[in-house]
Coordinates of C-alpha atoms in Angstrom, one line a residue:
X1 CA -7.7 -6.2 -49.7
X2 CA -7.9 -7.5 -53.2
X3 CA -6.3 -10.4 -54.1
X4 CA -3.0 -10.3 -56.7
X5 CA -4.4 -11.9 -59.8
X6 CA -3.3 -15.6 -60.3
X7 CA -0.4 -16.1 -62.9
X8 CA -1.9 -19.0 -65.6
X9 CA -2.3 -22.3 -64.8
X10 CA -1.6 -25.3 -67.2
X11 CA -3.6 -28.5 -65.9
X12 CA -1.2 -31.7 -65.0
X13 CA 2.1 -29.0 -64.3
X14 CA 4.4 -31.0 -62.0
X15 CA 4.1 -28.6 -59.0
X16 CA 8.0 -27.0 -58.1
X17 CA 9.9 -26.7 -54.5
X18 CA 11.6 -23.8 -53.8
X19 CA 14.0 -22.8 -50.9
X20 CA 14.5 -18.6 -51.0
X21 CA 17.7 -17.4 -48.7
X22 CA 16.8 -14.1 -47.1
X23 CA 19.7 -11.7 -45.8
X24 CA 19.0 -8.2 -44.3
X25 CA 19.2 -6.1 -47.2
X26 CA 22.0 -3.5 -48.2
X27 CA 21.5 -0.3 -50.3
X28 CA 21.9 -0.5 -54.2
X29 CA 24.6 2.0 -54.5
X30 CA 27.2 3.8 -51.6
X31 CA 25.4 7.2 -52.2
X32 CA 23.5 9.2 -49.6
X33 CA 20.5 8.9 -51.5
X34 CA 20.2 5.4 -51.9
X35 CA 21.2 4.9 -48.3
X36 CA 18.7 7.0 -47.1
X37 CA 16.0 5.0 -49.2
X38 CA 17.5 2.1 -47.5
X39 CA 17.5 2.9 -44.1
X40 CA 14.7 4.7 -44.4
X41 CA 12.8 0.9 -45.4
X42 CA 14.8 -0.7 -42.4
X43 CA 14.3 1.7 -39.7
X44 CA 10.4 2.3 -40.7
X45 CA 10.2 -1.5 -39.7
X46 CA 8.2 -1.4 -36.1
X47 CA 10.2 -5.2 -35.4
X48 CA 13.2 -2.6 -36.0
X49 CA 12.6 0.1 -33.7
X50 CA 10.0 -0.1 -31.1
X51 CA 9.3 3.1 -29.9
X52 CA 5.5 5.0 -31.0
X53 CA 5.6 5.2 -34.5
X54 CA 4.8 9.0 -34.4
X55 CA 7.4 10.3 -32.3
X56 CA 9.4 8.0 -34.3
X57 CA 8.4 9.5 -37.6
X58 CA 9.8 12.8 -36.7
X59 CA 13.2 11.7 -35.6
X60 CA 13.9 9.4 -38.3
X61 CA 12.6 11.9 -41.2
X62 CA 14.1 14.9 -39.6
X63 CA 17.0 13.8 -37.3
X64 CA 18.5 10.6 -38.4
X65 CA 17.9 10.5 -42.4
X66 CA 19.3 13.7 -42.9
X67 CA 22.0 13.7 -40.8
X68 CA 23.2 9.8 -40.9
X69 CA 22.3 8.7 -44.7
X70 CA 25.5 10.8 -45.9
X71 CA 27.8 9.3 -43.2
X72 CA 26.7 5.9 -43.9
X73 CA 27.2 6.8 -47.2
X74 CA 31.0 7.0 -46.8
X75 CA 30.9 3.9 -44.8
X76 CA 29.3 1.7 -47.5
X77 CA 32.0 3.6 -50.2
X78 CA 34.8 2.0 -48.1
X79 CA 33.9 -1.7 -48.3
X80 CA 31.7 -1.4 -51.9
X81 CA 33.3 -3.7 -54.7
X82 CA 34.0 -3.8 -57.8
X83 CA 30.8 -6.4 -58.0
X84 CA 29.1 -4.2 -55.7
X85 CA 27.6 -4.5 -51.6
X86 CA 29.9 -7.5 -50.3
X87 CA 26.3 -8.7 -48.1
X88 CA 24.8 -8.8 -51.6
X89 CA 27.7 -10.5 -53.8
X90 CA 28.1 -13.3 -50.7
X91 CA 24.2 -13.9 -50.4
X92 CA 24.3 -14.7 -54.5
X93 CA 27.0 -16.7 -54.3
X94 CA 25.7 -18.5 -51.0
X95 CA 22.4 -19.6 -53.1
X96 CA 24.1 -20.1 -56.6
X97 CA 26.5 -22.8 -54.3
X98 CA 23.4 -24.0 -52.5
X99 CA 21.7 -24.7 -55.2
X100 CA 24.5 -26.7 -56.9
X101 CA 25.0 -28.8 -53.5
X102 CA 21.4 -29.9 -53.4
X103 CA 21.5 -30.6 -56.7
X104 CA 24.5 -32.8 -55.6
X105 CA 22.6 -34.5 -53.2
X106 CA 20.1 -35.7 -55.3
X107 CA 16.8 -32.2 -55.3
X108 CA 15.8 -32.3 -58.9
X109 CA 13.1 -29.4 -59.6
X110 CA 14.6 -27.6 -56.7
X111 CA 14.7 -23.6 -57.6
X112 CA 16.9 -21.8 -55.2
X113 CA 16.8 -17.7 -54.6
X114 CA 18.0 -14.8 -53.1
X115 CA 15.9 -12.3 -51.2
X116 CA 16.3 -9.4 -49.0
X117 CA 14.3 -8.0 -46.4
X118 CA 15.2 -4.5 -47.3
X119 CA 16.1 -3.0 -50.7
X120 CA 16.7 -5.8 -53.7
X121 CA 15.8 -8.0 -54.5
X122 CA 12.7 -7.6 -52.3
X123 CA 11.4 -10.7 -50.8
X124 CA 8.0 -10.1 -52.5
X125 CA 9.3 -9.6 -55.6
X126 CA 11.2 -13.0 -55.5
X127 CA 8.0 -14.4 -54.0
X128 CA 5.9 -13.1 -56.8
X129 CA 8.4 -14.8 -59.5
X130 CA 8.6 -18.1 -57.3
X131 CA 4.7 -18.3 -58.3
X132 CA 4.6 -17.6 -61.7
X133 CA 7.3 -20.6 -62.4
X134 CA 5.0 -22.8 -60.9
X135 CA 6.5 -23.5 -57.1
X136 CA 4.1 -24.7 -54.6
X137 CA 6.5 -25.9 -52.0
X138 CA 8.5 -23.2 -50.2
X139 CA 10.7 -23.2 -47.6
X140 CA 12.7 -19.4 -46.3
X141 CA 15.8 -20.1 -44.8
X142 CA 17.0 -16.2 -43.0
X143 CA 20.5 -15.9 -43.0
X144 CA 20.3 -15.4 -39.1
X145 CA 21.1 -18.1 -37.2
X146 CA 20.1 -17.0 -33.8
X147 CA 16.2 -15.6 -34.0
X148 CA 15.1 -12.3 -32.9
X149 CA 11.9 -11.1 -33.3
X150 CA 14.0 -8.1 -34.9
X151 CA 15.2 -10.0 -37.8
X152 CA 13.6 -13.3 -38.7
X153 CA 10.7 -12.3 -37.2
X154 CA 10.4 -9.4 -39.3
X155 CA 11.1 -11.9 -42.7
X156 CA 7.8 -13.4 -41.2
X157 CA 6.0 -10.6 -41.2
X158 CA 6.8 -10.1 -44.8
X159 CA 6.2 -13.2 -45.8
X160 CA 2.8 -13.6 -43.9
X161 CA 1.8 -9.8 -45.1
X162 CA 2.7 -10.8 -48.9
X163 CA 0.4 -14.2 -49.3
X164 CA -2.4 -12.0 -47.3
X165 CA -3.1 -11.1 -51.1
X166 CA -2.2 -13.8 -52.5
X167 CA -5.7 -16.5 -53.3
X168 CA -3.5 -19.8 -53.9
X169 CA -1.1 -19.7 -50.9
X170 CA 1.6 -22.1 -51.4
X171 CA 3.1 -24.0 -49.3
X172 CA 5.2 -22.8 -46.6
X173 CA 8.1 -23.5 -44.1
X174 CA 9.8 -21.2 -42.4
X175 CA 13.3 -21.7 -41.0
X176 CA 13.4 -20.1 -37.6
X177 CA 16.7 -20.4 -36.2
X178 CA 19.8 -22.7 -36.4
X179 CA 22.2 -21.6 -33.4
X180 CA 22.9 -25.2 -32.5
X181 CA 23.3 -26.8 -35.7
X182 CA 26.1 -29.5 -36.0
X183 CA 27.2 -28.1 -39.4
X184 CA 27.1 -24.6 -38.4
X185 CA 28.7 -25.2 -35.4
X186 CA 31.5 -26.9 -37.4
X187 CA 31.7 -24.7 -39.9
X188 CA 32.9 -21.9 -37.7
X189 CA 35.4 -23.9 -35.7
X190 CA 36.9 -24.7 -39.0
X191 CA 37.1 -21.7 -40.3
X192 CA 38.7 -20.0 -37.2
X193 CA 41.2 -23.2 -37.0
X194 CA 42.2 -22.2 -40.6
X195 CA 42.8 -18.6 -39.6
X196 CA 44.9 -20.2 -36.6
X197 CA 46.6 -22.7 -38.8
X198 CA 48.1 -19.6 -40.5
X199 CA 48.3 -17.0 -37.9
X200 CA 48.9 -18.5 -34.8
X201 CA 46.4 -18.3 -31.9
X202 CA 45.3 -15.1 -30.0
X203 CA 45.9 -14.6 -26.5
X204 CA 41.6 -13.6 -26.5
X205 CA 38.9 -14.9 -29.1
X206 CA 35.9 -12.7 -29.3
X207 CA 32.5 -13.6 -30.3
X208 CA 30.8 -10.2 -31.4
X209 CA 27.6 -10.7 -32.5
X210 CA 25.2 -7.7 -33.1
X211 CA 23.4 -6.0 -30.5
X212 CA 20.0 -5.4 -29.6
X213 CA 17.8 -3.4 -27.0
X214 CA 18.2 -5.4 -23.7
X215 CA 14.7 -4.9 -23.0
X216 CA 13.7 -7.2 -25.7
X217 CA 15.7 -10.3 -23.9
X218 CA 13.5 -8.9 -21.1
X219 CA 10.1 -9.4 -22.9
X220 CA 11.1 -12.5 -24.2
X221 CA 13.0 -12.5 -27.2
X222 CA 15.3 -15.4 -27.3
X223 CA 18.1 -13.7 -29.3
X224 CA 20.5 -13.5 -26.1
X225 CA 20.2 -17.0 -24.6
X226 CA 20.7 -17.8 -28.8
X227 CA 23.9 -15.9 -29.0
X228 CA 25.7 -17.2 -26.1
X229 CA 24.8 -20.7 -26.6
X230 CA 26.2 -20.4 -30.1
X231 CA 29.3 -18.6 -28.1
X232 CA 29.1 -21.8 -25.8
X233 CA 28.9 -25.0 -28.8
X234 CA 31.7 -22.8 -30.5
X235 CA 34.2 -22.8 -27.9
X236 CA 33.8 -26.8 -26.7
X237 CA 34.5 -27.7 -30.4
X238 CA 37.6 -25.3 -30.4
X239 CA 38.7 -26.8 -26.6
X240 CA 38.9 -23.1 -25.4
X241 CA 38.5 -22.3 -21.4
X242 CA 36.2 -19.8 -20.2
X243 CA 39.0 -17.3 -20.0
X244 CA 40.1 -17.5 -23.3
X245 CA 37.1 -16.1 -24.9
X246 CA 34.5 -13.5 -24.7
X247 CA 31.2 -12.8 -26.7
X248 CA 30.2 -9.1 -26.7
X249 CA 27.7 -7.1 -28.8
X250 CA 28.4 -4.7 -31.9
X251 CA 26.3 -1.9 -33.5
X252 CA 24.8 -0.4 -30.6
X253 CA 22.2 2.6 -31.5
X254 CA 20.4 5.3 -29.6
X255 CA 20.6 5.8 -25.8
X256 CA 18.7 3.2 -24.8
X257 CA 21.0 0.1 -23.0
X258 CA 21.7 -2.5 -25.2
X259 CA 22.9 -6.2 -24.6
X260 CA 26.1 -6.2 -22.6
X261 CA 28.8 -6.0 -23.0
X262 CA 29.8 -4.0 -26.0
X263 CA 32.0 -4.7 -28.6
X264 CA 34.5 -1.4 -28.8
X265 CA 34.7 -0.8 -25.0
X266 CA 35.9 -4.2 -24.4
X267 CA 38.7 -4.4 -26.9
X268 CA 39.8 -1.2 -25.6
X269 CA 39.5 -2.6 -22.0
X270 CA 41.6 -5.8 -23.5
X271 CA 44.0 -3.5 -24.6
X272 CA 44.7 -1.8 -21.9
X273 CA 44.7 -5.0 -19.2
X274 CA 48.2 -5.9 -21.5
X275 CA 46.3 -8.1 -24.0
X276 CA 48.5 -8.0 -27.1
X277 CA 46.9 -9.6 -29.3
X278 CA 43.1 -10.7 -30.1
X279 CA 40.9 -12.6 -33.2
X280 CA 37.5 -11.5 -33.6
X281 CA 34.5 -13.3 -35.3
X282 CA 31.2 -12.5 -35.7
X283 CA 29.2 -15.7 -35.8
X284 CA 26.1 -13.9 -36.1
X285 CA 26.5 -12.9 -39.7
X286 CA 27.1 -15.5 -42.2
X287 CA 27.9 -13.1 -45.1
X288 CA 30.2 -10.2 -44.5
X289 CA 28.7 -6.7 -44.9
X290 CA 29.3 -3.6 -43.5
X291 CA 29.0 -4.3 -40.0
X292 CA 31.8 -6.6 -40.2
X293 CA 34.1 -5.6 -42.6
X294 CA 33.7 -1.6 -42.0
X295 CA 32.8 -1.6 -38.2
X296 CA 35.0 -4.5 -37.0
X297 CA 37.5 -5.2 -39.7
X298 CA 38.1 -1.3 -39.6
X299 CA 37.0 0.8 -36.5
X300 CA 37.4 -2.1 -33.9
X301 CA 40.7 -2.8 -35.3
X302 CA 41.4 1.0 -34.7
X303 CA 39.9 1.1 -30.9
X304 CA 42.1 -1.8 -30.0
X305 CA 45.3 -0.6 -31.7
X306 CA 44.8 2.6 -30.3
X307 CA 44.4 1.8 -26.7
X308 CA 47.9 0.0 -26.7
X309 CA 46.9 -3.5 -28.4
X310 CA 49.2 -4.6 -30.9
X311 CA 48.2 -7.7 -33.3
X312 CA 43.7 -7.7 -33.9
X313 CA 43.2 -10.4 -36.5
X314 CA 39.3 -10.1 -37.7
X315 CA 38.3 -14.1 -38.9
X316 CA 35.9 -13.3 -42.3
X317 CA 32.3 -14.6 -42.0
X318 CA 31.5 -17.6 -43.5
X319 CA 30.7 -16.3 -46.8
X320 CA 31.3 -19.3 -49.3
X321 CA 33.3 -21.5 -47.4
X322 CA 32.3 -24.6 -48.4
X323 CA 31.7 -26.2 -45.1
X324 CA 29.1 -23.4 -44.7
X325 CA 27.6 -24.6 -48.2
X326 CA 27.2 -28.4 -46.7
X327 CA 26.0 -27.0 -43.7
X328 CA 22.9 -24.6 -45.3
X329 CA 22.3 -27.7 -47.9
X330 CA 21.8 -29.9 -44.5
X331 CA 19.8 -27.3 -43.1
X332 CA 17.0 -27.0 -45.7
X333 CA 16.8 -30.4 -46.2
X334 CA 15.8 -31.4 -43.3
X335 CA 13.3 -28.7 -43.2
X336 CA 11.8 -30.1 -46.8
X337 CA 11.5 -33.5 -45.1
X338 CA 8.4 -35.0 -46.9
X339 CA 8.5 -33.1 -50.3
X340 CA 9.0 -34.6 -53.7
X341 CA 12.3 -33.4 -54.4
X342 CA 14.4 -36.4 -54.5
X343 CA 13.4 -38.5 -57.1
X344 CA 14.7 -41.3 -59.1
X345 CA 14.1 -41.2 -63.3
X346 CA 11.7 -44.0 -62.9
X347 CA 9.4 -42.1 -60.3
X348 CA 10.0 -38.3 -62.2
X349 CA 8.4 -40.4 -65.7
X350 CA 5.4 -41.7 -63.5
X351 CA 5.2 -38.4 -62.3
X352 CA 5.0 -36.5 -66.1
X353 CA 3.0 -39.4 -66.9
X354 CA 0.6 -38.5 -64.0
X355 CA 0.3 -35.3 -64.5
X356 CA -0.4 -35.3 -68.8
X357 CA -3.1 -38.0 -68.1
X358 CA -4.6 -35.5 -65.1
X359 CA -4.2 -33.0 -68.0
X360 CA -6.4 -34.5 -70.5
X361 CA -9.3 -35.1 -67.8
X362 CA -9.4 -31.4 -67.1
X363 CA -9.4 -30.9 -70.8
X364 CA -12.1 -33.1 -71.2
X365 CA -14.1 -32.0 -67.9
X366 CA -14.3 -28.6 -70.2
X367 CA -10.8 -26.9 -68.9
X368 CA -8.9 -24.1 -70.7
X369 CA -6.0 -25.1 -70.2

């Protein structure tokens, strides 16, 4: 594979840091054209969907894409703002904040992005620009708290296949998970004691994160065990007992079993035991999108009213909260332990100084540039 030509180097340039927050991805318009483009990226992903990737070629091109892209199309039309794809407008917002709250606590020379897995802006893209402003230092943080191999392990594998062409490989550190995190952890019981503080507290609190196939728990992706000990941390902090509270699993697709139990099935179980009222959050998603505000926010709400329930409150993601924004900017700076981002004026003149005197060598040693 031939390497990506380098971008042009200036001897004695004081090298950049970088911190790039990846989402999922989300179409660029609520069309059935640019949702099948979309899914058609996501669901070619073999971390996506692991089944042989020719029988899977057939019923994603001539099944699924023709059928589902116009369906999802309507879906996407009934959350899109006026900004545009809510996952999008809260990931910018997210790293615009971030950015300002490092900043805060000291990062100078500290470039902050937004990525997406799928659609735009693609991770390579941003990773591409990161390089031609000069930043050597990079550290991913995926907007998934829990890991599966499904999600951040498919931002590694674009990552890793993106600097496989690359000849001057930065450096890298990648974020892998952050179930347990005190300031995530905090961050959510906050925001559903807001919620409460205005609405009054549900008989049931559900957790609903977002499925997967159970046989990847059963070949050893830690996604499950991830989940529930978020569920777990949550529910201590919010002094709930074991009865109060549930965590089930949204967006179930195909035939094949998924984690247990399911989302809509057990509101409308809930329902129908005499539960009047529930909350619902989804502390697997830190921005809302369409899985939360259309599936949840609108069908689950409809499955629980419907079976006989009478009050379902659905507590918003995290979004910009700023707890959320303390907790990301604690996050990634404990993962940039060690790099030069937290300087003093003193130490940023030795370091110009440094760098114009290692300038002038390389001029003299013959250098271009």
């Amino acid at each position: 594979m031939p390497f990506q030509p380098e971008p042009p180097y200036t001897h004695g340039t004081v090298a950049r840091s970088a911190v790039v927050l990846v989402n999922l991805g989300t179409p660029d318009a609520p069309t059935a054209s640019a949702v099948r483009r979309y899914l058609k990226q996501f669901l070619s992903d073999p971390r996506v969907v692991e089944i042989p990737r020719l029988v899977w070629w057939f019923i994603l091109n001539l099944i699924i894409l023709p059928f589902r892209s116009g369906q999802s199309a309507k879906k996407y039309a009934s959350i899109w703002t006026k900004q545009g794809s809510p996952l999008k407008v809260h990931t910018q917002q997210q790293a615009t904040l971030l950015a300002a709250a490092l900043a805060e606590r000291g990062h100078d020379g500290l470039t902050v992005a937004m990525a997406m897995r799928y659609g735009s802006p693609s991770l390579p893209e941003v990773l591409a620009q990161l390089k031609s402003e000069g930043c050597e230092r990079i550290a991913i943080l995926p907007a998934y708290p829990q890991y599966s191999a499904t999600t951040t392990g498919s931002i590694y594998d674009a990552v890793f296949s993106h600097y496989a062409s690359v000849r001057n490989v930065p450096e890298l550190r990648m974020i892998k998970q952050y179930h347990e995190h005190d300031t995530y952890i905090t961050a959510l019981r906050d925001s559903v004691l807001a919620h409460w503080a205005s609405h009054g507290r549900p008989e049931k609190l559900v957790m609903s994160f977002h499925g997967v196939p159970k046989r990847t728990l059963m070949l050893g992706d830690p996604y499950h065990c991830q989940c529930l000990k978020t569920a777990r941390l949550l529910a201590e902090q919010l002094s709930l007992t074991k009865d109060q509270y549930i965590v089930t699993f949204q967006s179930r697709f195909g035939k094949a079993e998924w984690l247990q139990p399911y989302t809509a099935p057990t509101l409308i179980a809930l329902a129908q035991q005499g539960v009047k009222r529930v909350d619902l959050l989804c502390p697997g998603f830190t921005s809302d999108c369409l899985e939360t505000l259309e599936e949840i926010a609108m069908e689950a709400k409809h499955d629980f009213e419907t079976a006989g329930g009478q009050v379902f409150h659905y507590i918003p993601c995290l979004n910009e909260t700023p707890a959320w924004i303390t907790g990301m900017a604690e996050i990634a700076e404990q993962h940039m332990a060690g790099w030069p981002t937290s300087r003093t004026p003193a130490q940023r003149a030795a370091e110009q100084q440094a760098g114009q005197q290692a300038r002038a060598a390389a001029l003299a040693l013959g250098a271009a540039n």
